[in-house]
Coordinates of C-alpha atoms in Angstrom, one line a residue:
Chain A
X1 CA 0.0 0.0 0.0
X2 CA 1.6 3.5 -1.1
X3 CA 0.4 5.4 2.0
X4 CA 1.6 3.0 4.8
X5 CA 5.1 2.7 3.1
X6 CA 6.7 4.8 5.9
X7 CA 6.6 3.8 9.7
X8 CA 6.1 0.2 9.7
X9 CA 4.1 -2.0 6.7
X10 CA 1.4 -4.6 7.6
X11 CA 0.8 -8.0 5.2
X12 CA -1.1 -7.0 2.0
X13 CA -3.8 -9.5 3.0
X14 CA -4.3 -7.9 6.3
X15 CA -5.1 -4.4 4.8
X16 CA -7.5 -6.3 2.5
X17 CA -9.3 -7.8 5.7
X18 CA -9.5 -4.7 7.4
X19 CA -10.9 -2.4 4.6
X20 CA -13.3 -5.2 4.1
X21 CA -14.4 -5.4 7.8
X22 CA -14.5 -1.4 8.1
X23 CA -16.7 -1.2 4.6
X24 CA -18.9 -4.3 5.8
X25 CA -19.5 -2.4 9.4
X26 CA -20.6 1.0 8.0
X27 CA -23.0 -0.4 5.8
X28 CA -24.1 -2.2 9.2
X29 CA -24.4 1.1 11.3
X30 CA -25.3 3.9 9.1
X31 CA -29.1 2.5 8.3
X32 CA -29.4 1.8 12.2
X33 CA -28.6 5.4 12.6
X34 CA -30.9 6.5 10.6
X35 CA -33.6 4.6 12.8
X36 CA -32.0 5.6 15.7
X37 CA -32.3 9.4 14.9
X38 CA -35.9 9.4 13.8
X39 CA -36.9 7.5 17.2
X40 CA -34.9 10.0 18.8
X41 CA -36.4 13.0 17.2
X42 CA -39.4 11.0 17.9
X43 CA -39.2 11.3 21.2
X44 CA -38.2 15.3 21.4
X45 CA -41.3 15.7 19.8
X46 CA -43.6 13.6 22.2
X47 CA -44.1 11.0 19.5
X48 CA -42.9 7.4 19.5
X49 CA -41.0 7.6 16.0
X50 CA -40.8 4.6 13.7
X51 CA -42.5 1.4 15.4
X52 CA -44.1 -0.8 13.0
X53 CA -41.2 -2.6 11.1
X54 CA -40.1 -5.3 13.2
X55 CA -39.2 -5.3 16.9
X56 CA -39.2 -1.7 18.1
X57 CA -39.0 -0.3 14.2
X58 CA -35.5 -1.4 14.0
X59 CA -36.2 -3.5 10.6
X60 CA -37.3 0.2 9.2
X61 CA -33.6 1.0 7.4
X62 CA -34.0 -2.5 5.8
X63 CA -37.6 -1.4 4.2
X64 CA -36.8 1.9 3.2
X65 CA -33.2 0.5 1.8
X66 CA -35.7 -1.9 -0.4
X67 CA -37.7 0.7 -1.3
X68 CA -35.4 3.0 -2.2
X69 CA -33.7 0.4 -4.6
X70 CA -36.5 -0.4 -6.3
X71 CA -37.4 2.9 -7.5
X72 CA -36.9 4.1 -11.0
X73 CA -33.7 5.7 -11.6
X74 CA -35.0 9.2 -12.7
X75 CA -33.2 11.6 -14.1
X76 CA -34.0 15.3 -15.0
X77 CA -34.9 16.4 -19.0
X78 CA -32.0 19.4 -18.4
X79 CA -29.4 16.7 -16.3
X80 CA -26.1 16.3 -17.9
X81 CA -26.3 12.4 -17.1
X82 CA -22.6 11.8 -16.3
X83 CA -21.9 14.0 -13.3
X84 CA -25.3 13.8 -12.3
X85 CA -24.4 9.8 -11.6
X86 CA -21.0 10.9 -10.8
X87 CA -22.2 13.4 -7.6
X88 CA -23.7 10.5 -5.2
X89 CA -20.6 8.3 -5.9
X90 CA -17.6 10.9 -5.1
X91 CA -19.7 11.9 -1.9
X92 CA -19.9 8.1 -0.8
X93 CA -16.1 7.1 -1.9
X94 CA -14.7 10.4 0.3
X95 CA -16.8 9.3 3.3
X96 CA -15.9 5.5 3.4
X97 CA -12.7 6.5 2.6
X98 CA -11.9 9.0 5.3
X99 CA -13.0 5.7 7.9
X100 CA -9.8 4.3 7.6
X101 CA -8.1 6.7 9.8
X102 CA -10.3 6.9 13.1
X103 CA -8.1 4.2 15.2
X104 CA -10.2 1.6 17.1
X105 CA -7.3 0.6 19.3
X106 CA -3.4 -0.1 19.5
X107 CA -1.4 -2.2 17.5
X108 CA -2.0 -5.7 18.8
X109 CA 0.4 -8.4 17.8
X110 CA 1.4 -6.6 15.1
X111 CA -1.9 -5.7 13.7
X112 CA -3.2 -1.9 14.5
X113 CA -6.4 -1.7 15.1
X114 CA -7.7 1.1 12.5
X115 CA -7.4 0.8 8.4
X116 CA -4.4 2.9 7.7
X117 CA -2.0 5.2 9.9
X118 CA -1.2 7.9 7.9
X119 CA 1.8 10.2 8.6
X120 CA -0.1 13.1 7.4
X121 CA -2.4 12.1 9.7
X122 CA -6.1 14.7 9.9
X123 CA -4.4 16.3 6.9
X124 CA -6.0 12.9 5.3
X125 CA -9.5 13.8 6.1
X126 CA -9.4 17.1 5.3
X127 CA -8.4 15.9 1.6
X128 CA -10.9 13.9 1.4
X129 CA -13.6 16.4 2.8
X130 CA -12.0 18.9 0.1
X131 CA -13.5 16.3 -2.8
X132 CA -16.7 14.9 -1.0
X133 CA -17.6 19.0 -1.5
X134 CA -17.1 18.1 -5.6
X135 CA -20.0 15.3 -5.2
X136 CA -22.3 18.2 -3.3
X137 CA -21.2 20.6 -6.5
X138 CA -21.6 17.9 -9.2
X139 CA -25.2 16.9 -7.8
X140 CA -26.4 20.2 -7.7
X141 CA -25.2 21.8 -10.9
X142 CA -25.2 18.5 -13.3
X143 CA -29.4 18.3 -12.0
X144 CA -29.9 21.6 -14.2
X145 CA -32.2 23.1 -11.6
X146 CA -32.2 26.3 -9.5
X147 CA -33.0 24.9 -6.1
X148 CA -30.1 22.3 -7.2
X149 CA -27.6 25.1 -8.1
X150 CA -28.4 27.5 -5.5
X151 CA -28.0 24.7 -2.8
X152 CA -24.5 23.7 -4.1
X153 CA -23.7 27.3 -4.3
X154 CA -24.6 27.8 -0.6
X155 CA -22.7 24.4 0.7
X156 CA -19.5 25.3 -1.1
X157 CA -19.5 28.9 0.4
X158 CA -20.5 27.3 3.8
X159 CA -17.6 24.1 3.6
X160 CA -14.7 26.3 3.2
X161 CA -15.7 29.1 5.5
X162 CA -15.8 26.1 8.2
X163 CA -12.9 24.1 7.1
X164 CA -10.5 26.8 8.3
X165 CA -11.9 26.9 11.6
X166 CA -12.2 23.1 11.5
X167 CA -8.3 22.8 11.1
X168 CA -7.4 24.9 13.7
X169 CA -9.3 23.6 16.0
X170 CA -7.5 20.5 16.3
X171 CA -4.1 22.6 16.3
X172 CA -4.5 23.1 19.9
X173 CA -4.4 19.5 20.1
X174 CA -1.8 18.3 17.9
X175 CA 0.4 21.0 19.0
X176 CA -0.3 18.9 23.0
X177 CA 0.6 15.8 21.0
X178 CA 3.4 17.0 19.5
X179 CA 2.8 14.2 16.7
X180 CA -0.2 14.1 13.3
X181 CA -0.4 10.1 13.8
X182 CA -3.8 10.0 15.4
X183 CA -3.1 6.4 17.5
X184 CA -0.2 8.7 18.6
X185 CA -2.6 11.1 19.9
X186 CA -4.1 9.0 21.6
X187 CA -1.0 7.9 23.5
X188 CA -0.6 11.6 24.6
X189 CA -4.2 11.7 26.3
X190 CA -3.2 8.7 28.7
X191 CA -3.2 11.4 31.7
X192 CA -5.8 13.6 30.8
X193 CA -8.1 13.5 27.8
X194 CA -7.5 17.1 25.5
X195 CA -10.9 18.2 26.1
X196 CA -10.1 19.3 29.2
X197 CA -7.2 21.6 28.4
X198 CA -8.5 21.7 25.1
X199 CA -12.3 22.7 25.9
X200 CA -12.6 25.6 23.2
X201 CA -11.0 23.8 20.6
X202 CA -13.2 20.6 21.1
X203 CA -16.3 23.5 21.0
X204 CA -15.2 24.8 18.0
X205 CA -14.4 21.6 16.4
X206 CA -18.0 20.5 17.1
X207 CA -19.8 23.6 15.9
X208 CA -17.4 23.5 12.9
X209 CA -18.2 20.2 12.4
X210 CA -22.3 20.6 11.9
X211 CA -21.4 23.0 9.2
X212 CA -19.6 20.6 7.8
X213 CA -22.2 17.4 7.8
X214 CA -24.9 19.9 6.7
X215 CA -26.6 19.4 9.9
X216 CA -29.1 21.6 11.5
X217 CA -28.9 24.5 13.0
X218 CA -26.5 24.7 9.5
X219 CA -28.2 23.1 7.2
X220 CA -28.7 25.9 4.8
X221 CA -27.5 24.3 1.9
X222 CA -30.8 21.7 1.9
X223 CA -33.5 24.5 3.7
X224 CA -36.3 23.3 2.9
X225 CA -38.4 26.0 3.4
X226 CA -36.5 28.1 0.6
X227 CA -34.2 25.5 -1.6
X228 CA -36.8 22.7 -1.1
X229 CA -33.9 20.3 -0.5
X230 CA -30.8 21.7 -2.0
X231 CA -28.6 19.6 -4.3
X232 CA -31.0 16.7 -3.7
X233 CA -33.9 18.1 -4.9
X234 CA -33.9 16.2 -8.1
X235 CA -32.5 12.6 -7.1
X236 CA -34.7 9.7 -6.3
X237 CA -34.3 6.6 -5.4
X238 CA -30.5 5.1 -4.4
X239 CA -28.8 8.0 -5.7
X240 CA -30.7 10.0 -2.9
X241 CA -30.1 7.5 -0.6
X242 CA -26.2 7.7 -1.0
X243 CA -26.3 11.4 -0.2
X244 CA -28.3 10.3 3.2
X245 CA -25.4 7.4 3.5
X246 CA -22.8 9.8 3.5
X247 CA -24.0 12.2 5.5
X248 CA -24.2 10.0 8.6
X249 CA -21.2 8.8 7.3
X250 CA -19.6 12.6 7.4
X251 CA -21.2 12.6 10.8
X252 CA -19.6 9.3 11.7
X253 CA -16.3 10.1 10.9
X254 CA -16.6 13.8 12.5
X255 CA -17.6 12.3 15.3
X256 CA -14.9 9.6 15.8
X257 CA -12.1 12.4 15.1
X258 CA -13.5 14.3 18.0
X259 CA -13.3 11.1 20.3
X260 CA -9.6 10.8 18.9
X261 CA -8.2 14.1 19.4
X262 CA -10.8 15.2 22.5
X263 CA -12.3 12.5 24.5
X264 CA -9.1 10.0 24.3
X265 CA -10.0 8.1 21.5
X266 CA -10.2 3.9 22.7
X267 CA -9.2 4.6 26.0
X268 CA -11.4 3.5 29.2
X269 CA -11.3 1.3 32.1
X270 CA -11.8 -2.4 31.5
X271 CA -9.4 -4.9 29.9
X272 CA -7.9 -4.4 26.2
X273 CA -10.4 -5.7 24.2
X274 CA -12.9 -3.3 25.0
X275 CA -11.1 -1.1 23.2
X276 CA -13.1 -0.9 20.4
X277 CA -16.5 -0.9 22.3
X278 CA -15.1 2.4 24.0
X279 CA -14.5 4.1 20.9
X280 CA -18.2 3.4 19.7
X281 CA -19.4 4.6 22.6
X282 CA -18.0 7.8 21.9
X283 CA -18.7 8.4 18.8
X284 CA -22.0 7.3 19.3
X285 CA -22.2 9.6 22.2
X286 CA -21.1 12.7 20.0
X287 CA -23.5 11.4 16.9
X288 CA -26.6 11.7 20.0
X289 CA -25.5 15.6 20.1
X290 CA -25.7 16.0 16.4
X291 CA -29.5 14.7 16.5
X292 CA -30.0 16.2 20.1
X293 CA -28.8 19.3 18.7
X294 CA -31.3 19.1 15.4
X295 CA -33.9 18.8 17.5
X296 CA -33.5 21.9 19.8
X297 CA -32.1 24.4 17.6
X298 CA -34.1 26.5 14.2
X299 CA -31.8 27.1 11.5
X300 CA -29.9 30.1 11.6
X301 CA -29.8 33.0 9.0
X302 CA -27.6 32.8 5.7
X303 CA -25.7 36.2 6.8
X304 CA -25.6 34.8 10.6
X305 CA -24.4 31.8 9.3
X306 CA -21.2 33.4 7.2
X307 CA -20.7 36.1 10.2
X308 CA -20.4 33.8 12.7
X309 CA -18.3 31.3 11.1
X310 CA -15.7 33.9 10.5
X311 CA -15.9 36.9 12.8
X312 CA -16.3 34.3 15.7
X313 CA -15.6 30.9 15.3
X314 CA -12.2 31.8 13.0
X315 CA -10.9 34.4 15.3
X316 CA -11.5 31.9 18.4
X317 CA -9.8 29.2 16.3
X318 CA -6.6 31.3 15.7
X319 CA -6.1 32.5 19.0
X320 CA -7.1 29.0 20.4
X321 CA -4.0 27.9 18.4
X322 CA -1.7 31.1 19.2
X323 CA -2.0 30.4 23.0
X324 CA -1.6 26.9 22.8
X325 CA 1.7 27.4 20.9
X326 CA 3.0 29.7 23.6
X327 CA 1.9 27.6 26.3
X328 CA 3.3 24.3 24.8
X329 CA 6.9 26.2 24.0
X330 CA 7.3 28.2 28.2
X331 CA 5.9 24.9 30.0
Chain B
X1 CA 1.9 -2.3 -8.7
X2 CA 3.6 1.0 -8.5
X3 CA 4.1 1.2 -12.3
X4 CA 0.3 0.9 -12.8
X5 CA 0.1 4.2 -9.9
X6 CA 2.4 5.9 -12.1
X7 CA 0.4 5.5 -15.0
X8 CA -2.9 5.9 -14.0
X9 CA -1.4 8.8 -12.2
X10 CA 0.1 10.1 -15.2
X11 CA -2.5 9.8 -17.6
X12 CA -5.0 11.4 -15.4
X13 CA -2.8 14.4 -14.8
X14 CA -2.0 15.0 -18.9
X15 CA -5.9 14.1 -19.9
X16 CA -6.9 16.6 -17.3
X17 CA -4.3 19.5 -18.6
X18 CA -5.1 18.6 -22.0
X19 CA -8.8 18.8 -21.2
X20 CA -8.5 22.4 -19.3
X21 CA -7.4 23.6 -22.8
X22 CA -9.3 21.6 -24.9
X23 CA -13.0 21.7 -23.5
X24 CA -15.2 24.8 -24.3
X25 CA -17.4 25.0 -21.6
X26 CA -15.3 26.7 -18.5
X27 CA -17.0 25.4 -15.8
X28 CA -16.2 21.6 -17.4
X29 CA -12.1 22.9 -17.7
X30 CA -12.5 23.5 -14.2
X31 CA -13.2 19.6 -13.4
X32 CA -10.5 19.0 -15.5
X33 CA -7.9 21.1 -14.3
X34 CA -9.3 19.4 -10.9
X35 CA -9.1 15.4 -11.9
X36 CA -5.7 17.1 -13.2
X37 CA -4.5 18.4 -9.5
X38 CA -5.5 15.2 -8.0
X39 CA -3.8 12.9 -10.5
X40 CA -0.8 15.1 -9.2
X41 CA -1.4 14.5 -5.6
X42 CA -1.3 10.6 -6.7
X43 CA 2.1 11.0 -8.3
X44 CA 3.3 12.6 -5.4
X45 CA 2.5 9.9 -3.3
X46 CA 4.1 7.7 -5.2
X47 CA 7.3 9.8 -4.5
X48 CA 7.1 9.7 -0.4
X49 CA 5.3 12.8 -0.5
X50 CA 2.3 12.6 1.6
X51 CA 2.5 16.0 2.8
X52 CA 2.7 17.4 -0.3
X53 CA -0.4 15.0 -1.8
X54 CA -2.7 16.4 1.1
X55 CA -1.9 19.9 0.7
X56 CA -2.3 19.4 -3.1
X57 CA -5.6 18.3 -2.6
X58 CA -6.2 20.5 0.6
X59 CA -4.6 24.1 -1.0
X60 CA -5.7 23.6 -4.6
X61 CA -8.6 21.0 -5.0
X62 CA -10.2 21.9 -1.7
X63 CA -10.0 25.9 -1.4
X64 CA -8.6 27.4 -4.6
X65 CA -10.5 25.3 -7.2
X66 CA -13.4 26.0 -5.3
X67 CA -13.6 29.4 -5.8
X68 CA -13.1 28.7 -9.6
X69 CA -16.2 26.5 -9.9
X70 CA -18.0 29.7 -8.1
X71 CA -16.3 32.2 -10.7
X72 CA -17.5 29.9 -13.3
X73 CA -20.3 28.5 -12.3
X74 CA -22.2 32.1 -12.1
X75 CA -21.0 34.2 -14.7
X76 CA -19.5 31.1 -17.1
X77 CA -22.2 29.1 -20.0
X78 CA -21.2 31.4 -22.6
X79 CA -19.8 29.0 -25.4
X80 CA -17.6 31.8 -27.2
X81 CA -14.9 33.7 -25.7
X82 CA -16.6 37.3 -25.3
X83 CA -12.9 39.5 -26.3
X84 CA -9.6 38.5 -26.7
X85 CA -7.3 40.2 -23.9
X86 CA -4.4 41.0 -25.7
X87 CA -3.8 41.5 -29.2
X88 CA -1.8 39.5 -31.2
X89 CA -2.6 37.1 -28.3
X90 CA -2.9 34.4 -31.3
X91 CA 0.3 34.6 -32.7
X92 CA 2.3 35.4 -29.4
X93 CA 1.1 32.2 -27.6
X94 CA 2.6 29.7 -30.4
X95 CA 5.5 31.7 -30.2
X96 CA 6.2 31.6 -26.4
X97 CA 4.9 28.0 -25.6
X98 CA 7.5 26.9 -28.5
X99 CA 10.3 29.0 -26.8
X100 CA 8.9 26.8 -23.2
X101 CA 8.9 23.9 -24.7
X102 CA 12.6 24.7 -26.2
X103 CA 13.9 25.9 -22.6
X104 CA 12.7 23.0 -20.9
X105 CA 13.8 20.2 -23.3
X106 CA 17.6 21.9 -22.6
X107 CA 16.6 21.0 -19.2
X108 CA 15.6 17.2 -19.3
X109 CA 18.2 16.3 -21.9
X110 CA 20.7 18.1 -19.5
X111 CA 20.0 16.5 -16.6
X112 CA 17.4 14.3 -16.1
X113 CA 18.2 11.7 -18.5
X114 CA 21.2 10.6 -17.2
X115 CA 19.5 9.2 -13.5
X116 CA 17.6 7.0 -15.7
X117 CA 19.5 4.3 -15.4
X118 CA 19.9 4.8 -11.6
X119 CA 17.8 3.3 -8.4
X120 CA 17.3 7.3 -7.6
X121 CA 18.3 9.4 -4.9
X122 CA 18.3 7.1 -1.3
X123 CA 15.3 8.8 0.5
X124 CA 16.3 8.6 4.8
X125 CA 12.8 7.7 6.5
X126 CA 11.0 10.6 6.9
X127 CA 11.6 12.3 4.1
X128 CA 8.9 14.5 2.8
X129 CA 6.7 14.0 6.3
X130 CA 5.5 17.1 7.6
X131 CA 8.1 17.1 10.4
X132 CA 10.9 17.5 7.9
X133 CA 9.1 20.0 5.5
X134 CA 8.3 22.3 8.8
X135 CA 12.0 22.0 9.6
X136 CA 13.2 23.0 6.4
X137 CA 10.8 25.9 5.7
X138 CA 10.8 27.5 9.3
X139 CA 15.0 27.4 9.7
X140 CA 16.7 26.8 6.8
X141 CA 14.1 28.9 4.8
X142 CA 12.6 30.7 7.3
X143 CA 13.1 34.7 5.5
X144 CA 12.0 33.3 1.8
X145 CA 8.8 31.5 4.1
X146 CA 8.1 34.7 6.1
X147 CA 8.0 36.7 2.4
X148 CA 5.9 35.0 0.7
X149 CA 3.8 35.2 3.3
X150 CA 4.2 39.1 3.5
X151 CA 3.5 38.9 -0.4
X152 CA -0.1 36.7 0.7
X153 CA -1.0 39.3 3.4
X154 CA -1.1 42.4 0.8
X155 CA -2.3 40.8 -2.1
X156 CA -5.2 39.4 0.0
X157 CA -5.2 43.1 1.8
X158 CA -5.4 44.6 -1.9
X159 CA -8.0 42.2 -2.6
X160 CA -10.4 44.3 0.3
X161 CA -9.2 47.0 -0.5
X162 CA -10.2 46.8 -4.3
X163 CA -13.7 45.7 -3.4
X164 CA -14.4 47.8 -0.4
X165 CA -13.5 50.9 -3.6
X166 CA -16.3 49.5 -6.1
X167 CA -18.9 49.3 -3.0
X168 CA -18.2 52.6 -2.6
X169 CA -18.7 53.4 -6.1
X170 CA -22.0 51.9 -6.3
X171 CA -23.7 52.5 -2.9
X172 CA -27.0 50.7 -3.8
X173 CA -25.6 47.0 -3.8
X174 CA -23.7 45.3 -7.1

């Protein structure tokens, strides 16, 4: 493999294995997360949510993921067919992809416990959010539809004004570490997790991170009240459904770098091979605060939306970063 | 396995080039001149350059190229170019890609070829991570790193200062 040539190499065979299991497990969690947030919302709301499909609704991913298949692959008369395909696809590649970084655990008889551990570390995801914002673009703008365009339009404005901030949130952090590798990271949190001397960073981090998924109270670029759904508004069917895979995938994987660089990744009490049942935990914790969150909070303001993400959140960011530098070079 | 990077690498960086010049539509240059950066990051990979693949992708396909696809995506769709910038523009361009083309082939055929038949340079482990690149750029190159970051702070201070003037201009929103 090209990326894990430097710092030590694991059997070909073994990175096949583990890219199957992590591929196999998130087309296992993301449909019961999808259930999980509609009860949830449910529940906010004083309803019950889903309960008809099996026990408790939980067989409801399974219909809707048979329904959703066996719909007619429409496409608009205005559509230029190719990118219009292409959008779903590049959104779903970049968030499977970026999975193989979040660690699940150490390296355990010579087998690390997460896909790949990259040298560039984060830098990783952040190329790979950089082209999952080419799938939004290519969905919205190959459908040949106002609502479409204006919806890309608004998502590509909103991903890099939050990227920035994103980034240097996590410089407090790495700057702690001293290291990129994120199982190193890890390591460094074995006294205290980062979110304690890191609490602004892990804030910002979060709030950037909702921007990023799309997620209420920033999901502007799919309001429905004014862009009836954004880039999506012309897909049916699977195609549709990918955009809803990857953005519980997005916040999957925004959720498991915040439990890596904030809330000390695998570590907890127990023996070793809870390890992995930690780091779910986590993540799964975070994910309840993104649908937690949708449920509280209205969608802000387009204007609110760009003021605060850089008159606030990228001057907190910077100075986050600037005092953490200092700090880390006098102590 | 690494030949076949190379050349999928390879080809996707020319096709893409090629394409930025060859397609008429802007908006669909600017995909190309982004499968083109990407097919870059790829080769660079294949070098030991991760740093430099992820800030290739970061830099250019995440922030730059994005602002591109806005440029083009609004005010772009026109099939024909609208005026031609500078005159003689048609003649000149043959003229100075030839003299390129010259300059560089002195170049290769100066240097380059004659590693061909070598392993390459050795490449110490480490080389190209981000530790070693932020060593080199903030000691050994710390003045030309600290002036082209002056250079970046007034051209983007120009930039403001530009479009704060046209606001001004035309008070009622443009």
């Amino acid at each position: 493999m090209l990326i894990a040539e430097v710092g030590f190499a694991e059997a070909t065979w073994i990175l096949i294995v583990k890219a199957l299991v992590i591929f196999a497990a998130v087309f296992a969690v993301a449909p019961v997360l999808t259930v999980v947030e509609r009860k949830i919302l449910g529940r906010f709301q004083a309803r019950y949510g889903p309960n008809r499909v099996g026990p408790f609704g939980l067989l409801q991913p399974a219909a809707d993921a048979l329904k959703l298949i066996g719909k007619e692959q429409f496409e608009p008369r205005g559509a230029l067919r190719l990118l219009y395909a292409a959008g779903p696809a590049l959104v779903v590649f970049s968030g499977i992809a970026t999975l193989a970084i979040l660690p699940w655990g150490d390296v355990k008889n010579g087998v690390g416990f997460y896909g790949i551990d990259v040298s560039i570390g984060v830098l990783y995801f952040f190329a790979f959010g950089g082209l999952s914002f080419y799938g939004l673009l290519l969905g919205g703008w190959a459908s040949g539809s106002k609502y479409s365009f204006l919806g890309a339009m608004r998502s590509a404005a909103q991903l890099i004004s939050y990227e920035i901030s994103m980034a240097l949130a996590l410089f407090g952090a790495i700057l702690m570490a001293g290291t990129l590798s994120l199982t190193e990271i890890v390591h460094a949190q074995d006294d205290v997790w980062f979110v304690v001397p890191q609490f602004l960073g892990f804030l910002i981090f979060m709030v950037a991170g909702f921007a990023e998924a799309n997620r209420a109270p920033f999901d502007l670029p799919e309001a429905d009240a004014e862009l009836v759904a954004g880039y999506q508004t012309e897909y049916g069917g699977m195609r549709w459904g990918s955009f809803m895979l990857a953005e519980y995938l997005e916040m999957f994987v925004i959720s498991g770098i915040a439990a890596t660089f904030f809330l000390g990744g695998w570590k907890g009490p127990g023996p070793g091979f809870l390890d992995p049942i930690w780091m779910l935990a986590k993540i799964l914790g975070l994910m309840f605060l993104f649908f937690w969150v949708r449920a509280t909070l209205p969608r802000v303001r387009y204007d609110q939306l760009m003021s605060f993400g850089w008159k606030v959140l990228l001057p907190l960011a910077t100075l986050n970063a600037l005092v953490t530098a200092v700090l880390v070079t006098v102590l | 396995m690494e030949a076949l990077a190379f050349f999928v690498g390879a080809i996707g960086a020319l096709g893409g080039a090629i394409a930025v010049i060859a397609l008429r539509n802007p908006f669909y240059s600017v995909l190309a001149l982004v499968v083109h950066l990407v097919s870059l990051a790829a080769l660079f990979l294949l070098l030991n350059a991760e740093f430099l693949a992820a800030a290739q992708i970061v830099v250019y396909a995440g922030a730059v190229m994005v602002l591109y696809v806005f440029v083009s995506a609004y005010v772009g769709g026109s099939e024909e170019p609208i005026w031609e910038p500078i005159p003689g523009q048609r003649f000149l361009a043959p003229l100075l890609a030839g003299a390129l083309f010259v300059e560089i082939s002195i170049a290769v055929l100066g240097t380059a070829l004659t590693t061909l038949e070598g392993d390459g340079p050795d490449v110490r482990l480490g080389f190209g991570s981000p530790a070693s690149i932020g060593e080199l750029l903030l000691e050994r190159y710390l003045i030309a790193f600290e002036a082209a970051s002056l250079l970046l702070l007034v051209a983007a201070v120009g930039a403001v200062v530009l479009a704060a003037r046209k606001r001004r201009e035309a008070p009622h929103g443009a």
